[in-house]
């Protein structure tokens, strides 16, 4: 039988990069959460997806804003990955970050490796998550560096492990 625990442990073997999904809250303020469910969907048109749990704040904000940013983190940005994986009320401490704004209106995280500005063009509710398809309307790329990775429920650096 596939239990929640065995499923979680098995999918944890799939090594991923780490993104921060940004959107705008109901007051127009940038909101962010850590996500590794990001993937590209198709080239024409350029579309990506992210799966967002219904229990997150991001879910409602993103649904209402109809727009999101995907910010791929660098290896040195683990602190941001940890910070934005906490619920907003637990995000305490001195974590250094700032936002810019894309032409489309999604917040971009300054110094992320790559930023995609996405307009929601489709969504699919399944179980406790919604898959949000986003058409990429702008890409910003910083200089090349090593991506932050996540593997077996841990932050991971293939160069040092
Ligand atoms: C490495 C990592 C990846 C995550 N990926 C996702 C994801 O793809 N989708 C999701 O809904 N939550 C994901 N989470 C959990 C959210 O970051 C977490 O629930 C966060 O507190 C949500 O913030 P919010 O309630 O402010 O939106 C991930 C957490 C970690 C540490």
Tab-separated table of C-alpha atoms and ligand atoms in Angstrom:
chain	number	residue	atom	x	y	z
A	1	UNK	CA	0.000	0.000	0.000
A	2	UNK	CA	1.232	3.499	-0.788
A	3	UNK	CA	1.109	5.542	2.394
A	4	UNK	CA	1.680	9.283	2.632
A	5	UNK	CA	5.046	8.582	4.278
A	6	UNK	CA	6.255	6.062	1.681
A	7	UNK	CA	5.140	8.336	-1.159
A	8	UNK	CA	6.907	11.349	0.353
A	9	UNK	CA	10.103	9.343	0.960
A	10	UNK	CA	10.114	7.975	-2.611
A	11	UNK	CA	9.548	11.298	-4.398
A	12	UNK	CA	12.272	12.864	-2.226
A	13	UNK	CA	14.786	10.895	-4.358
A	14	UNK	CA	14.034	13.224	-7.242
A	15	UNK	CA	16.640	15.989	-6.943
A	16	UNK	CA	15.287	19.423	-7.837
A	17	UNK	CA	16.274	23.025	-8.010
A	18	UNK	CA	14.557	25.472	-5.673
A	19	UNK	CA	12.420	28.450	-6.618
A	20	UNK	CA	10.676	31.243	-4.802
A	21	UNK	CA	7.197	31.805	-6.191
A	22	UNK	CA	6.194	35.445	-5.885
A	23	UNK	CA	2.798	37.005	-6.215
A	24	UNK	CA	0.825	39.982	-4.895
A	25	UNK	CA	-1.351	39.735	-1.801
A	26	UNK	CA	-4.810	41.250	-1.468
A	27	UNK	CA	-3.291	44.603	-0.392
A	28	UNK	CA	-0.958	44.695	-3.377
A	29	UNK	CA	2.108	43.729	-1.305
A	30	UNK	CA	4.594	41.144	-2.658
A	31	UNK	CA	4.219	37.662	-1.177
A	32	UNK	CA	6.612	34.749	-1.588
A	33	UNK	CA	6.957	31.053	-0.882
A	34	UNK	CA	9.563	28.375	-1.536
A	35	UNK	CA	8.576	25.793	-4.161
A	36	UNK	CA	10.266	22.945	-6.002
A	37	UNK	CA	7.249	21.732	-8.005
A	38	UNK	CA	8.232	24.087	-10.827
A	39	UNK	CA	8.723	22.623	-14.289
A	40	UNK	CA	8.547	23.728	-17.899
A	41	UNK	CA	5.520	22.516	-19.861
A	42	UNK	CA	5.930	23.545	-23.501
A	43	UNK	CA	8.034	25.765	-25.752
A	44	UNK	CA	5.309	27.160	-28.006
A	45	UNK	CA	3.927	29.013	-26.259
A	46	UNK	CA	6.516	29.207	-23.442
A	47	UNK	CA	4.629	27.788	-20.476
A	48	UNK	CA	5.698	26.593	-17.022
A	49	UNK	CA	3.772	25.174	-14.087
A	50	UNK	CA	3.872	25.203	-10.326
A	51	UNK	CA	1.775	23.107	-7.908
A	52	UNK	CA	0.477	25.111	-4.954
A	53	UNK	CA	-1.007	23.563	-1.798
A	54	UNK	CA	-4.461	24.812	-0.870
A	55	UNK	CA	-3.310	25.434	2.693
A	56	UNK	CA	-0.791	28.098	1.686
A	57	UNK	CA	-1.397	31.833	1.610
A	58	UNK	CA	0.126	31.837	-1.855
A	59	UNK	CA	-2.717	29.741	-3.246
A	60	UNK	CA	-5.418	32.379	-2.710
A	61	UNK	CA	-3.204	35.332	-3.601
A	62	UNK	CA	-2.012	33.718	-6.821
A	63	UNK	CA	-5.493	32.663	-7.835
A	64	UNK	CA	-6.788	36.208	-7.370
A	65	UNK	CA	-3.755	37.972	-8.896
A	66	UNK	CA	-3.677	35.706	-11.959
A	67	UNK	CA	0.046	36.245	-12.141
A	68	UNK	CA	3.196	34.857	-10.548
A	69	UNK	CA	6.948	35.104	-10.648
A	70	UNK	CA	9.322	32.159	-10.541
A	71	UNK	CA	12.731	32.981	-9.058
A	72	UNK	CA	15.376	30.258	-9.351
A	73	UNK	CA	17.698	30.386	-6.341
A	74	UNK	CA	21.486	30.214	-6.349
A	75	UNK	CA	23.485	27.927	-4.090
A	76	UNK	CA	24.255	30.883	-1.779
A	77	UNK	CA	20.550	31.635	-1.263
A	78	UNK	CA	19.667	28.671	0.965
A	79	UNK	CA	18.721	31.106	3.736
A	80	UNK	CA	15.973	32.512	1.495
A	81	UNK	CA	14.735	29.000	0.661
A	82	UNK	CA	14.460	28.215	4.380
A	83	UNK	CA	12.854	31.571	5.193
A	84	UNK	CA	10.116	31.457	2.559
A	85	UNK	CA	9.265	27.832	3.392
A	86	UNK	CA	8.023	29.069	6.797
A	87	UNK	CA	4.521	30.335	7.318
A	88	UNK	CA	4.540	34.172	7.210
A	89	UNK	CA	4.013	34.492	10.990
A	90	UNK	CA	7.176	32.407	11.566
A	91	UNK	CA	9.361	34.401	9.173
A	92	UNK	CA	11.419	36.174	11.792
A	93	UNK	CA	15.061	37.227	11.858
A	94	UNK	CA	17.367	39.279	9.765
A	95	UNK	CA	17.035	37.899	6.246
A	96	UNK	CA	18.228	40.162	3.473
A	97	UNK	CA	16.079	40.346	0.337
A	98	UNK	CA	14.359	42.890	-1.865
A	99	UNK	CA	11.914	42.915	-4.741
A	100	UNK	CA	11.753	44.522	-8.134
A	101	UNK	CA	8.678	44.572	-10.360
A	102	UNK	CA	8.278	43.021	-13.765
A	103	UNK	CA	6.460	44.816	-16.578
A	104	UNK	CA	3.566	42.392	-16.040
A	105	UNK	CA	3.406	43.175	-12.324
A	106	UNK	CA	4.788	40.040	-10.635
A	107	UNK	CA	7.441	40.771	-8.001
A	108	UNK	CA	10.958	39.668	-8.898
A	109	UNK	CA	13.400	38.676	-6.182
A	110	UNK	CA	16.594	40.697	-6.567
A	111	UNK	CA	19.697	38.539	-7.154
A	112	UNK	CA	17.830	35.356	-8.050
A	113	UNK	CA	19.585	33.351	-10.765
A	114	UNK	CA	16.662	33.479	-13.200
A	115	UNK	CA	13.270	35.188	-13.015
A	116	UNK	CA	10.191	34.280	-15.061
A	117	UNK	CA	7.164	36.576	-15.125
A	118	UNK	CA	4.108	34.374	-15.683
A	119	UNK	CA	0.495	35.054	-16.536
A	120	UNK	CA	-1.855	32.310	-15.363
A	121	UNK	CA	-3.326	30.709	-18.491
A	122	UNK	CA	-4.818	27.600	-16.927
A	123	UNK	CA	-5.260	25.766	-13.646
A	124	UNK	CA	-6.220	22.314	-12.545
A	125	UNK	CA	-7.358	21.418	-9.038
A	126	UNK	CA	-6.346	17.956	-7.926
A	127	UNK	CA	-6.424	16.698	-4.340
A	128	UNK	CA	-4.929	19.255	-1.975
A	129	UNK	CA	-3.018	21.205	-4.660
A	130	UNK	CA	-3.740	23.338	-7.727
A	131	UNK	CA	-1.495	23.202	-10.775
A	132	UNK	CA	-1.091	26.725	-12.162
A	133	UNK	CA	0.032	26.951	-15.790
A	134	UNK	CA	1.829	30.204	-16.476
A	135	UNK	CA	2.727	31.699	-19.828
A	136	UNK	CA	6.156	33.299	-19.540
A	137	UNK	CA	6.028	36.952	-20.616
A	138	UNK	CA	9.451	38.076	-19.413
A	139	UNK	CA	12.725	36.406	-18.475
A	140	UNK	CA	15.553	38.004	-16.502
A	141	UNK	CA	18.835	36.212	-16.094
A	142	UNK	CA	21.726	37.106	-13.816
A	143	UNK	CA	25.277	35.905	-14.375
A	144	UNK	CA	25.898	32.178	-14.329
A	145	UNK	CA	26.232	30.545	-10.921
A	146	UNK	CA	25.426	27.235	-9.267
A	147	UNK	CA	21.778	26.514	-8.498
A	148	UNK	CA	20.515	25.683	-5.021
A	149	UNK	CA	19.261	22.110	-4.936
A	150	UNK	CA	16.979	20.002	-2.752
A	151	UNK	CA	17.382	16.240	-2.425
A	152	UNK	CA	16.015	13.712	0.067
A	153	UNK	CA	14.413	16.502	2.122
A	154	UNK	CA	17.696	18.391	2.463
A	155	UNK	CA	19.385	21.369	0.831
A	156	UNK	CA	22.018	19.851	-1.390
A	157	UNK	CA	25.253	20.928	-3.025
A	158	UNK	CA	26.593	18.285	-5.441
A	159	UNK	CA	29.996	20.012	-5.407
A	160	UNK	CA	30.552	19.388	-1.701
A	161	UNK	CA	28.621	16.160	-0.994
B	1	LIG	C1	12.217	22.729	-0.757
B	1	LIG	C2	10.752	23.064	-0.562
B	1	LIG	C3	9.899	23.011	-1.633
B	1	LIG	C4	8.532	23.316	-1.495
B	1	LIG	N1	7.736	23.239	-2.580
B	1	LIG	C5	6.433	23.557	-2.479
B	1	LIG	C6	5.597	23.506	-3.649
B	1	LIG	O1	6.036	23.194	-4.753
B	1	LIG	N2	4.275	23.814	-3.486
B	1	LIG	C7	3.760	24.183	-2.264
B	1	LIG	O2	2.547	24.453	-2.187
B	1	LIG	N3	4.541	24.258	-1.152
B	1	LIG	C8	5.867	23.961	-1.236
B	1	LIG	N4	6.675	24.053	-0.135
B	1	LIG	C9	6.103	24.494	1.149
B	1	LIG	C10	5.868	26.030	1.221
B	1	LIG	O3	7.070	26.728	0.975
B	1	LIG	C11	5.346	26.384	2.637
B	1	LIG	O4	4.112	25.733	2.875
B	1	LIG	C12	5.185	27.883	2.855
B	1	LIG	O5	5.042	28.111	4.249
B	1	LIG	C13	3.957	28.485	2.179
B	1	LIG	O6	3.935	29.857	2.453
B	1	LIG	P1	2.617	30.748	2.347
B	1	LIG	O7	1.585	30.120	3.245
B	1	LIG	O8	3.043	32.122	2.785
B	1	LIG	O9	2.188	30.739	0.918
B	1	LIG	C14	8.034	23.727	-0.237
B	1	LIG	C15	8.908	23.784	0.862
B	1	LIG	C16	10.245	23.452	0.699
B	1	LIG	C17	11.205	23.536	1.881
